[in-house]
mmCIF file of C-alpha atoms in Angstrom:
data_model
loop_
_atom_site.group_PDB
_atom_site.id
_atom_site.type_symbol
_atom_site.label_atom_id
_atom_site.label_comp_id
_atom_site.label_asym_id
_atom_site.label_seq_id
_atom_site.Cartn_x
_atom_site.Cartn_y
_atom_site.Cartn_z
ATOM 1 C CA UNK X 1431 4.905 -31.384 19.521
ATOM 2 C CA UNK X 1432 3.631 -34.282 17.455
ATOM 3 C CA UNK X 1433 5.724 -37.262 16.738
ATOM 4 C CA UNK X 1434 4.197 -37.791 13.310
ATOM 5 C CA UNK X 1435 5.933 -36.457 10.119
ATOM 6 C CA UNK X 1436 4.124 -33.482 8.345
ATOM 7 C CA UNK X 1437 5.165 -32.372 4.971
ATOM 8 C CA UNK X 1438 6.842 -29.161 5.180
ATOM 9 C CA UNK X 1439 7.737 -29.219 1.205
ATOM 10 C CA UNK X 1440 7.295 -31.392 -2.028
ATOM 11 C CA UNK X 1441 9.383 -30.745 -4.978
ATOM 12 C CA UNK X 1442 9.737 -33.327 -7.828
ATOM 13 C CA UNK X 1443 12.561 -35.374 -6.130
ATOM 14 C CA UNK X 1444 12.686 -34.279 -2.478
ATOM 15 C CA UNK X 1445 10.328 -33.921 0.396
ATOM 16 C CA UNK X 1446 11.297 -31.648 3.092
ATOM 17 C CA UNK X 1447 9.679 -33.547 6.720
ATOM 18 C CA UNK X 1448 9.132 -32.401 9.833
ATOM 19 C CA UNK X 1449 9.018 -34.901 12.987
ATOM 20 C CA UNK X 1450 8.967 -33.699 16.477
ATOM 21 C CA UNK X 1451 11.790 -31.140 16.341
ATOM 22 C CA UNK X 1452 13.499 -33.102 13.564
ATOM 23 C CA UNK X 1453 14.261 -31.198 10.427
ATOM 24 C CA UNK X 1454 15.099 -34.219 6.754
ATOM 25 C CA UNK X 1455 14.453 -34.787 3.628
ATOM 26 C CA UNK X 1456 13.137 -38.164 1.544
ATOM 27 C CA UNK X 1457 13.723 -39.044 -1.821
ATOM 28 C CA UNK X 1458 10.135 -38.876 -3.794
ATOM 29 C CA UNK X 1459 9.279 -42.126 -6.201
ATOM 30 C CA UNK X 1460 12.647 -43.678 -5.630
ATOM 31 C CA UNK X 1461 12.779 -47.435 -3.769
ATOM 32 C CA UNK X 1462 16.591 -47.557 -3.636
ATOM 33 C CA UNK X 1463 19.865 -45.668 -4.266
ATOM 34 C CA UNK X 1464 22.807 -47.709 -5.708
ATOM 35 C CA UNK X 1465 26.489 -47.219 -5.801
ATOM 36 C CA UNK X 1466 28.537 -49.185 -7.150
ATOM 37 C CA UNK X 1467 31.853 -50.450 -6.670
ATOM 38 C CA UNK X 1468 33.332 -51.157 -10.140
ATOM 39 C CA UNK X 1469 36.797 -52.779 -10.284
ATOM 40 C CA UNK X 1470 38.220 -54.024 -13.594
ATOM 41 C CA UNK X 1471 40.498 -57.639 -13.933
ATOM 42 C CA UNK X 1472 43.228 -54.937 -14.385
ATOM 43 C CA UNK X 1473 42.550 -54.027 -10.788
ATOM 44 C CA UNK X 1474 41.325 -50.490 -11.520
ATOM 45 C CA UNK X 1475 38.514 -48.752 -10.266
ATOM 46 C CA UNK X 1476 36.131 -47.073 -12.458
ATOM 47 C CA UNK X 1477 35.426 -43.511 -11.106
ATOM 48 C CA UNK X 1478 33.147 -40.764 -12.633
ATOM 49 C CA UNK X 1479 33.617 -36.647 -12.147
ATOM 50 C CA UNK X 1480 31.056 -34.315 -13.151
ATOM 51 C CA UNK X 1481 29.774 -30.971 -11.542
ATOM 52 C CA UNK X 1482 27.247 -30.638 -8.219
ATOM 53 C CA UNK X 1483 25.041 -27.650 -8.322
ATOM 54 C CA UNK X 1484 24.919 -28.097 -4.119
ATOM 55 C CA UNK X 1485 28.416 -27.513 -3.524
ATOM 56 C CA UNK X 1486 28.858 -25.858 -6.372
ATOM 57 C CA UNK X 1487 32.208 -27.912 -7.329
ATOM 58 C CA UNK X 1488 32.875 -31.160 -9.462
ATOM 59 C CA UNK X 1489 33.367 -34.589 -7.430
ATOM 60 C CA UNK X 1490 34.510 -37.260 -8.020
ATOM 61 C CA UNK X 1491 32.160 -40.301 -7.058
ATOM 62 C CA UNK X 1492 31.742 -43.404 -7.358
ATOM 63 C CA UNK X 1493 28.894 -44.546 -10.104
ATOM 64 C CA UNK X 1494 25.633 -44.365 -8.790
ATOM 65 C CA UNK X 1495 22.104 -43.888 -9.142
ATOM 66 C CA UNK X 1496 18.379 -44.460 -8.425
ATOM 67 C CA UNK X 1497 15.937 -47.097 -8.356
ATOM 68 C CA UNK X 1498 12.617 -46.869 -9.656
ATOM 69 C CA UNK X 1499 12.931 -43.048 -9.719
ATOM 70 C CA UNK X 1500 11.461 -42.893 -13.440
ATOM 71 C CA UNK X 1501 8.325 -43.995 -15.316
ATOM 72 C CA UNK X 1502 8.918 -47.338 -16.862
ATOM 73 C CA UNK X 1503 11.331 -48.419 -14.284
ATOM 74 C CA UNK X 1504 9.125 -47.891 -10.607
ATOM 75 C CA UNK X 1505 9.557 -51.531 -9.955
ATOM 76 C CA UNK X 1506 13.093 -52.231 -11.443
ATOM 77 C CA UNK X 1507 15.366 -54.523 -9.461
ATOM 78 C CA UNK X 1508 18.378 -52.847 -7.368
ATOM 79 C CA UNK X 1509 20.922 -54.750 -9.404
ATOM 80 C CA UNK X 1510 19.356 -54.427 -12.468
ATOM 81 C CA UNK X 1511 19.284 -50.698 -11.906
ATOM 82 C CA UNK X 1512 22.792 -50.397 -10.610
ATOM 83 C CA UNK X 1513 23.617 -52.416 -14.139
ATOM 84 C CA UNK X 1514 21.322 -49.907 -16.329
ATOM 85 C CA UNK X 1515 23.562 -46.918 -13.763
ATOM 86 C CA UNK X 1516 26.656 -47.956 -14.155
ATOM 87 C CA UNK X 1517 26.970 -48.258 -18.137
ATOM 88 C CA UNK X 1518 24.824 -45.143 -18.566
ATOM 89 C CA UNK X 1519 27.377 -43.018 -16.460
ATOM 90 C CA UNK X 1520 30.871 -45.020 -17.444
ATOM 91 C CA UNK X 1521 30.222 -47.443 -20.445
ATOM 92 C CA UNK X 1522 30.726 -50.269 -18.610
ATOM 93 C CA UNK X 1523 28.693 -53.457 -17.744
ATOM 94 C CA UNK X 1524 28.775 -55.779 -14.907
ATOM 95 C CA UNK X 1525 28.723 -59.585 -15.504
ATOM 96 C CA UNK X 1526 28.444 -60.030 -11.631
ATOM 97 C CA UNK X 1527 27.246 -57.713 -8.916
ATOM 98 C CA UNK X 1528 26.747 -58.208 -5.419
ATOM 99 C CA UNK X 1529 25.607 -56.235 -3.028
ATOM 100 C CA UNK X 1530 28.050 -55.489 -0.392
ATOM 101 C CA UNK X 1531 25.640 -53.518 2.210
ATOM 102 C CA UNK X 1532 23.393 -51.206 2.990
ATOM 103 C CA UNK X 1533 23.929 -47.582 4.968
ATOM 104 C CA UNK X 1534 22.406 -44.188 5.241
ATOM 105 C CA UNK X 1535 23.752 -41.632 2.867
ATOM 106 C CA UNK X 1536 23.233 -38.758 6.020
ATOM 107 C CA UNK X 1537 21.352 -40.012 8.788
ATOM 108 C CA UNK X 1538 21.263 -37.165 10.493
ATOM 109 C CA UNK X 1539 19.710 -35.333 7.041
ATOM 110 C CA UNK X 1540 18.071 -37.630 5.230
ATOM 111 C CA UNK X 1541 16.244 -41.279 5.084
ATOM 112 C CA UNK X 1542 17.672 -42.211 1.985
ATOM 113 C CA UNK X 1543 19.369 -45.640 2.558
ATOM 114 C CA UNK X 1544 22.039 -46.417 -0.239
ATOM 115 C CA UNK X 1545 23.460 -50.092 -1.195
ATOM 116 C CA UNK X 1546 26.933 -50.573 -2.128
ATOM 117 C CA UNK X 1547 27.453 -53.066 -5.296
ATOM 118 C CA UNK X 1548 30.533 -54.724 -5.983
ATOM 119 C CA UNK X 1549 30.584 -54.911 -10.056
ATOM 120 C CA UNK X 1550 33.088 -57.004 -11.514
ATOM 121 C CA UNK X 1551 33.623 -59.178 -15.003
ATOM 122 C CA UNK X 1552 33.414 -55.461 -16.593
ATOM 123 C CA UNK X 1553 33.163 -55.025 -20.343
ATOM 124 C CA UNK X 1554 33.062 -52.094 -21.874
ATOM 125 C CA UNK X 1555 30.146 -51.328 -24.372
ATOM 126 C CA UNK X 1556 29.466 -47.734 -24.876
ATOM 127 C CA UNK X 1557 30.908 -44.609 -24.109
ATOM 128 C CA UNK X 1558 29.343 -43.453 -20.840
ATOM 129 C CA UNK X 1559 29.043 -39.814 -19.988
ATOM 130 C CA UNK X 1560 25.489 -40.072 -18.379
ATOM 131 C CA UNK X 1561 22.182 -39.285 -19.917
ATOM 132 C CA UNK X 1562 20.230 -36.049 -21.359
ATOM 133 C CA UNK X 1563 21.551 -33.276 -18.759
ATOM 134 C CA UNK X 1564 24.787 -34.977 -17.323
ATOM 135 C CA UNK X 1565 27.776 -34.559 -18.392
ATOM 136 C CA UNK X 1566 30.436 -37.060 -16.788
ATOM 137 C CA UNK X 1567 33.627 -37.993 -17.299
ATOM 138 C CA UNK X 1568 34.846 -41.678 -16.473
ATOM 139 C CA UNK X 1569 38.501 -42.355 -15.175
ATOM 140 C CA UNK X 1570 39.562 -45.463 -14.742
ATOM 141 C CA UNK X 1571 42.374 -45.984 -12.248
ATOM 142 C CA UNK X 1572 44.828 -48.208 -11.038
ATOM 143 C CA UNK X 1573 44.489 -49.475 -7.254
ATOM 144 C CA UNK X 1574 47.650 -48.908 -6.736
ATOM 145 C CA UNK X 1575 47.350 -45.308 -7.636
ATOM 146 C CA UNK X 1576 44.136 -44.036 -5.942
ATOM 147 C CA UNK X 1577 45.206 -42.206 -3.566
ATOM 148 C CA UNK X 1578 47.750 -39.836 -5.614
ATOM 149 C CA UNK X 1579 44.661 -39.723 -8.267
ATOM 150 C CA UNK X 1580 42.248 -38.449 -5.943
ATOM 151 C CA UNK X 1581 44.880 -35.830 -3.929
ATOM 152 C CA UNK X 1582 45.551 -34.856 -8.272
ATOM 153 C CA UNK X 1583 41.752 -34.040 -8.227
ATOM 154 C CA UNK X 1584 41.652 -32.595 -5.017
ATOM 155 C CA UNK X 1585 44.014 -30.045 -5.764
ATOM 156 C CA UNK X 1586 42.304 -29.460 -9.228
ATOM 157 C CA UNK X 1587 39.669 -27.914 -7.172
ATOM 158 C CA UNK X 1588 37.348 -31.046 -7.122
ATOM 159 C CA UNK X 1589 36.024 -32.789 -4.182
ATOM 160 C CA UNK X 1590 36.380 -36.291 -3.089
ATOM 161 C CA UNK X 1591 32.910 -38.185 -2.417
ATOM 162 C CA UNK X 1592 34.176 -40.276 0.846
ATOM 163 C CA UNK X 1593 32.028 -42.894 -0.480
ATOM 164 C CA UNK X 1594 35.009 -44.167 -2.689
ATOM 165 C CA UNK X 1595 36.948 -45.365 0.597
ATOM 166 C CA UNK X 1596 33.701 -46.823 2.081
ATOM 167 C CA UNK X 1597 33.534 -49.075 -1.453
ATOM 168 C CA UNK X 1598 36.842 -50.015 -1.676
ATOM 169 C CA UNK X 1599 36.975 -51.403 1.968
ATOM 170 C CA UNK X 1600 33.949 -52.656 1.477
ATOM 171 C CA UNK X 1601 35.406 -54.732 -1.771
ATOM 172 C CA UNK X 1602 38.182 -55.567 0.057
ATOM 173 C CA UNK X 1603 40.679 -53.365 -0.767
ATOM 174 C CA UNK X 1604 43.088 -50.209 -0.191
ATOM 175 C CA UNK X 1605 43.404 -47.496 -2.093
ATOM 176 C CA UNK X 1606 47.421 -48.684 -2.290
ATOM 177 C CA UNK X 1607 45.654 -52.053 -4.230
ATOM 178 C CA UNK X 1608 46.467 -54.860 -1.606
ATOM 179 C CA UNK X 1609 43.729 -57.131 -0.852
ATOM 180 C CA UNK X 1610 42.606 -57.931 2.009
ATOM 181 C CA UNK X 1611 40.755 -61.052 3.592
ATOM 182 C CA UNK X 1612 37.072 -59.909 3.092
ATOM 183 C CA UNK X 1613 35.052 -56.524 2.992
ATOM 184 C CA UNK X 1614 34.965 -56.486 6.882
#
């Protein structure tokens, strides 16, 4: 069996692969994926819910979204992007990002790589909710109150993206709002 990838499918966004016995998908015209870590002077987090036709279920996530993935923006800058991302989806602007690091979303599933960006000195100047076709809702919650927020919107019937806890260690803190001494 041949080491190289072959092309099993192509759809607009996804490419199903084949290498060796190896079974993923790619992202198709996208250089980046960014999520983003948004925590207010307040010490909130900015969250967003809205519906997943995969698992058929709302989630609640952390903002995100792709870079270079449209005409216009193919060679857009990651923070840029995560910028343009996060006040499309929650209204909100970053005066400083940084990126905190870089993972795979599902190695075992996919080679999308996703960077997680600390946004901070938010000000809010829109309404987010997403763009044509989206339709999210933005909560902004306390630190200290995370955790009962999320078991809330578990037990609404919504899922919990797990990237939330992988941000806020990654920013430095606990879903119970104490800081800690740096994002490792």
């Amino acid at each position: 069996m041949s080491d190289e990838p072959r092309v099993v499918a192509e759809g607009r966004f996804l490419r199903f692969v084949k290498r060796g016995h190896w079974e993923y998908v790619e992202r198709v015209n996208v250089r980046d994926v960014a999520v983003l870590v948004p925590v207010t002077e307040n010490a909130e987090i900015v969250l967003v819910e809205q519906y997943r036709i995969p698992v058929q279920a709302a989630m609640v996530e952390l903002p995100a979204g792709l870079v270079g993935d449209e005409e216009g923006v193919r060679n857009e800058d990651l923070l840029d992007a995560a910028n343009r991302e996060l006040e499309e989806e929650t209204g909100f602007r970053a005066g400083r990002l940084t990126v905190l690091a870089r993972a795979p979303s599902s190695g075992g599933m996919t080679s999308e790589v996703i960077s997680f960006v600390a946004a901070e000195a938010l000000a809010r100047v829109g309404p987010g909710g997403g763009v044509d076709g989206e339709d999210i809702t933005v909560h902004v919650v306390p630190l200290a109150e995370v955790r009962r927020f999320l078991r809330e919107r578990e037990l609404a019937g919504c899922l919990i993206d797990p990237k939330i806890f992988a941000g806020l260690y990654l920013v430095g803190r606990n879903p119970g709002g104490r800081t800690r001494s740096g994002p490792y």
